[in-house]
Short mmCIF file of C-alpha atoms in Angstrom, two decimals:
data_model
loop_
_atom_site.label_atom_id
_atom_site.label_comp_id
_atom_site.label_asym_id
_atom_site.label_seq_id
_atom_site.Cartn_x
_atom_site.Cartn_y
_atom_site.Cartn_z
CA ARG A 1 -9.19 9.92 31.17
CA LEU A 2 -7.08 12.78 32.44
CA MET A 3 -4.15 11.99 30.24
CA ILE A 4 -6.67 11.69 27.19
CA ALA A 5 -8.22 15.18 28.02
CA ALA A 6 -4.93 16.87 28.52
CA PHE A 7 -3.64 15.60 24.96
CA PHE A 8 -7.28 16.27 23.45
CA ALA A 9 -6.72 20.05 24.76
CA PHE A 10 -3.18 20.18 23.78
CA LEU A 11 -4.09 19.30 20.29
CA LEU A 12 -7.23 21.56 20.06
CA GLY A 13 -5.24 24.37 21.42
CA GLY A 14 -2.36 24.32 19.10
CA ASP A 15 0.75 26.27 19.67
CA GLU A 16 2.23 29.52 18.71
CA SER A 17 4.43 28.26 16.04
CA HIS A 18 1.52 28.11 13.42
CA ALA A 19 -0.58 30.79 14.39
CA ALA A 20 0.23 33.24 11.71
CA ALA A 21 -0.27 30.35 9.09
CA LYS A 22 -3.67 29.61 10.94
CA LYS A 23 -4.70 33.33 10.62
CA SER A 24 -3.86 33.35 6.85
CA GLY A 25 -5.63 30.15 6.04
CA THR A 26 -2.56 28.63 4.76
CA GLN A 27 -0.68 25.46 5.99
CA THR A 28 2.49 24.00 5.00
CA PHE A 29 4.05 20.68 5.90
CA ASP A 30 6.69 21.08 8.71
CA PRO A 31 9.05 18.12 8.68
CA LYS A 32 10.35 19.39 12.13
CA ALA A 33 6.78 19.32 13.67
CA PRO A 34 6.06 16.55 16.23
CA VAL A 35 4.06 13.58 15.05
CA PHE A 36 1.45 11.85 17.08
CA PHE A 37 0.96 7.99 17.37
CA MET A 38 -2.36 7.22 18.52
CA ILE A 39 -3.04 3.75 19.58
CA GLY A 40 -6.45 2.58 20.53
CA SER A 41 -7.90 -0.96 21.44
CA GLN A 42 -11.01 -2.06 19.40
CA ARG A 43 -14.14 -0.14 20.19
CA SER A 44 -12.41 2.39 22.17
CA GLY A 45 -13.19 5.33 20.27
CA SER A 46 -9.82 6.04 18.68
CA ASN A 47 -11.14 6.15 15.00
CA TRP A 48 -13.66 8.63 16.15
CA LEU A 49 -10.96 10.64 17.75
CA ARG A 50 -9.03 10.53 14.74
CA THR A 51 -11.62 11.81 12.44
CA MET A 52 -12.39 14.81 14.85
CA LEU A 53 -8.53 15.58 14.78
CA ASN A 54 -8.24 15.25 11.09
CA GLU A 55 -10.64 17.99 10.82
CA ARG A 56 -7.98 20.52 12.28
CA GLU A 57 -6.31 22.60 9.46
CA ASP A 58 -2.81 21.54 10.68
CA LEU A 59 -3.09 17.94 11.56
CA ALA A 60 -3.47 14.98 9.32
CA GLY A 61 -5.11 11.69 10.37
CA PRO A 62 -5.91 9.48 7.38
CA HIS A 63 -7.35 6.39 7.99
CA PRO A 64 -5.07 3.83 9.28
CA PRO A 65 -3.79 1.34 6.57
CA HIS A 66 -2.34 -0.82 9.46
CA VAL A 67 1.09 -1.13 7.56
CA LEU A 68 3.31 -1.49 10.68
CA ARG A 69 1.03 -4.10 11.98
CA ASP A 70 0.75 -6.23 8.83
CA TYR A 71 4.15 -5.96 7.37
CA MET A 72 6.51 -5.79 10.65
CA PRO A 73 5.94 -9.52 11.01
CA ILE A 74 6.92 -10.39 7.46
CA ILE A 75 9.57 -8.02 6.58
CA ASP A 76 12.31 -10.38 6.55
CA LYS A 77 10.65 -12.01 3.72
CA PHE A 78 11.87 -8.98 1.55
CA GLY A 79 15.51 -9.93 2.11
CA ASP A 80 18.15 -7.87 3.03
CA LEU A 81 16.63 -4.29 2.46
CA HIS A 82 20.27 -2.60 2.17
CA ASN A 83 19.96 -4.23 -1.49
CA PRO A 84 18.35 -1.32 -3.45
CA GLU A 85 16.21 -3.87 -5.45
CA ASN A 86 14.64 -5.37 -1.99
CA LEU A 87 14.12 -2.18 -0.62
CA GLU A 88 12.30 -1.12 -3.96
CA ILE A 89 10.24 -4.16 -3.94
CA MET A 90 9.10 -3.50 -0.29
CA ILE A 91 8.45 0.23 -0.88
CA ASP A 92 6.12 -0.74 -4.02
CA HIS A 93 4.19 -3.38 -1.76
CA VAL A 94 3.68 -0.88 0.97
CA CYS A 95 2.59 2.03 -1.36
CA THR A 96 0.47 -0.58 -3.15
CA PHE A 97 -1.00 -1.62 0.15
CA VAL A 98 -2.10 2.04 1.30
CA GLU A 99 -3.32 2.95 -2.37
CA ARG A 100 -5.83 0.14 -2.08
CA ASN A 101 -6.57 0.77 1.42
CA LEU A 102 -10.32 -0.18 2.06
CA VAL A 103 -10.69 3.73 2.61
CA THR A 104 -8.90 5.50 -0.15
CA TRP A 105 -6.49 8.17 1.01
CA LEU A 106 -7.67 11.71 -0.92
CA ASN A 107 -5.67 14.79 -1.40
CA LYS A 108 -7.22 18.07 -0.74
CA HIS A 109 -8.86 18.30 -3.85
CA GLY A 110 -10.59 15.02 -3.31
CA LYS A 111 -8.35 12.74 -5.66
CA PRO A 112 -7.00 9.57 -4.79
CA ILE A 113 -3.43 9.70 -3.53
CA LEU A 114 -0.74 7.60 -5.76
CA PHE A 115 2.77 7.54 -4.36
CA ASP A 116 5.70 8.15 -6.42
CA ARG A 117 8.08 5.09 -5.43
CA ALA A 118 11.05 6.81 -6.83
CA GLY A 119 10.54 9.85 -4.13
CA VAL A 120 9.72 7.64 -1.33
CA LEU A 121 12.86 5.53 -2.15
CA LYS A 122 14.90 8.63 -1.85
CA ALA A 123 13.25 9.89 1.34
CA VAL A 124 13.70 6.71 2.89
CA ASN A 125 17.36 6.47 2.04
CA ILE A 126 17.92 9.82 3.35
CA SER A 127 16.04 9.07 6.43
CA THR A 128 17.89 5.89 7.15
CA GLN A 129 21.19 7.39 6.34
CA LYS A 130 20.62 10.20 9.03
CA LEU A 131 19.49 7.49 11.41
CA ALA A 132 22.63 5.57 11.04
CA GLU A 133 24.63 8.63 11.29
CA ARG A 134 23.06 9.66 14.51
CA THR A 135 23.12 6.41 16.28
CA SER A 136 25.97 4.54 14.89
CA THR A 137 24.08 1.33 14.54
CA GLN A 138 23.31 -0.97 11.35
CA ILE A 139 19.69 0.00 9.92
CA THR A 140 17.36 -3.06 10.29
CA GLY A 141 14.51 -3.92 8.01
CA GLN A 142 12.11 -2.76 10.64
CA ASP A 143 13.90 0.61 10.24
CA PHE A 144 13.25 0.68 6.58
CA LEU A 145 9.76 -0.21 7.14
CA VAL A 146 9.16 2.80 9.60
CA ALA A 147 11.01 5.14 7.29
CA THR A 148 8.80 4.27 4.47
CA MET A 149 5.61 4.58 6.74
CA ASP A 150 6.97 7.92 7.96
CA GLU A 151 7.21 9.22 4.33
CA ILE A 152 3.98 7.90 3.17
CA MET A 153 2.45 9.80 6.10
CA ASN A 154 4.47 12.81 5.28
CA ILE A 155 2.90 12.70 1.68
CA TYR A 156 -0.49 12.40 3.22
CA ALA A 157 0.15 15.60 5.22
CA ARG A 158 1.84 17.58 2.36
CA LEU A 159 -0.95 16.55 -0.34
CA ASN A 160 -3.73 17.97 2.15
CA ASP A 161 -1.85 21.20 3.16
CA LYS A 162 -1.45 19.92 6.85
CA ARG A 163 1.52 20.68 9.11
CA THR A 164 2.13 17.36 10.58
CA TRP A 165 0.26 13.97 11.05
CA MET A 166 -0.80 11.46 13.39
#
């Protein structure tokens, strides 16, 4: 409980780096801001906590589409994701999966979010290229999937004028 309370206090307290934006009532997505992964077991209150944190003006917490849970076990079925055609198909599947989520993701104007597949593809390619350069390792299908999820979450945060996402 102490760890949860400390985490909650940190999130509710914010930080000085966005104090000016908070005062002015404007937020801009910050790609360098930390993101938070919240993992909860069934009936643990994690969805309630997510909805409360989503009310912050700087933190996006959309209804989870469970992309990693549902796609990680089948990522190999898309073939070699270094092949641009296979990567485009995987990105289209993931974007469609999120767009058709039981709880529709909305932008700040209350309109459903539709993803620009070409934009997601470009961001995924940049992200995975940077990862390969930093780690000097071969990018895996799982890396492509995580990069896709990261960009989808970034888009949600940007379209809702949030600084970062969880």
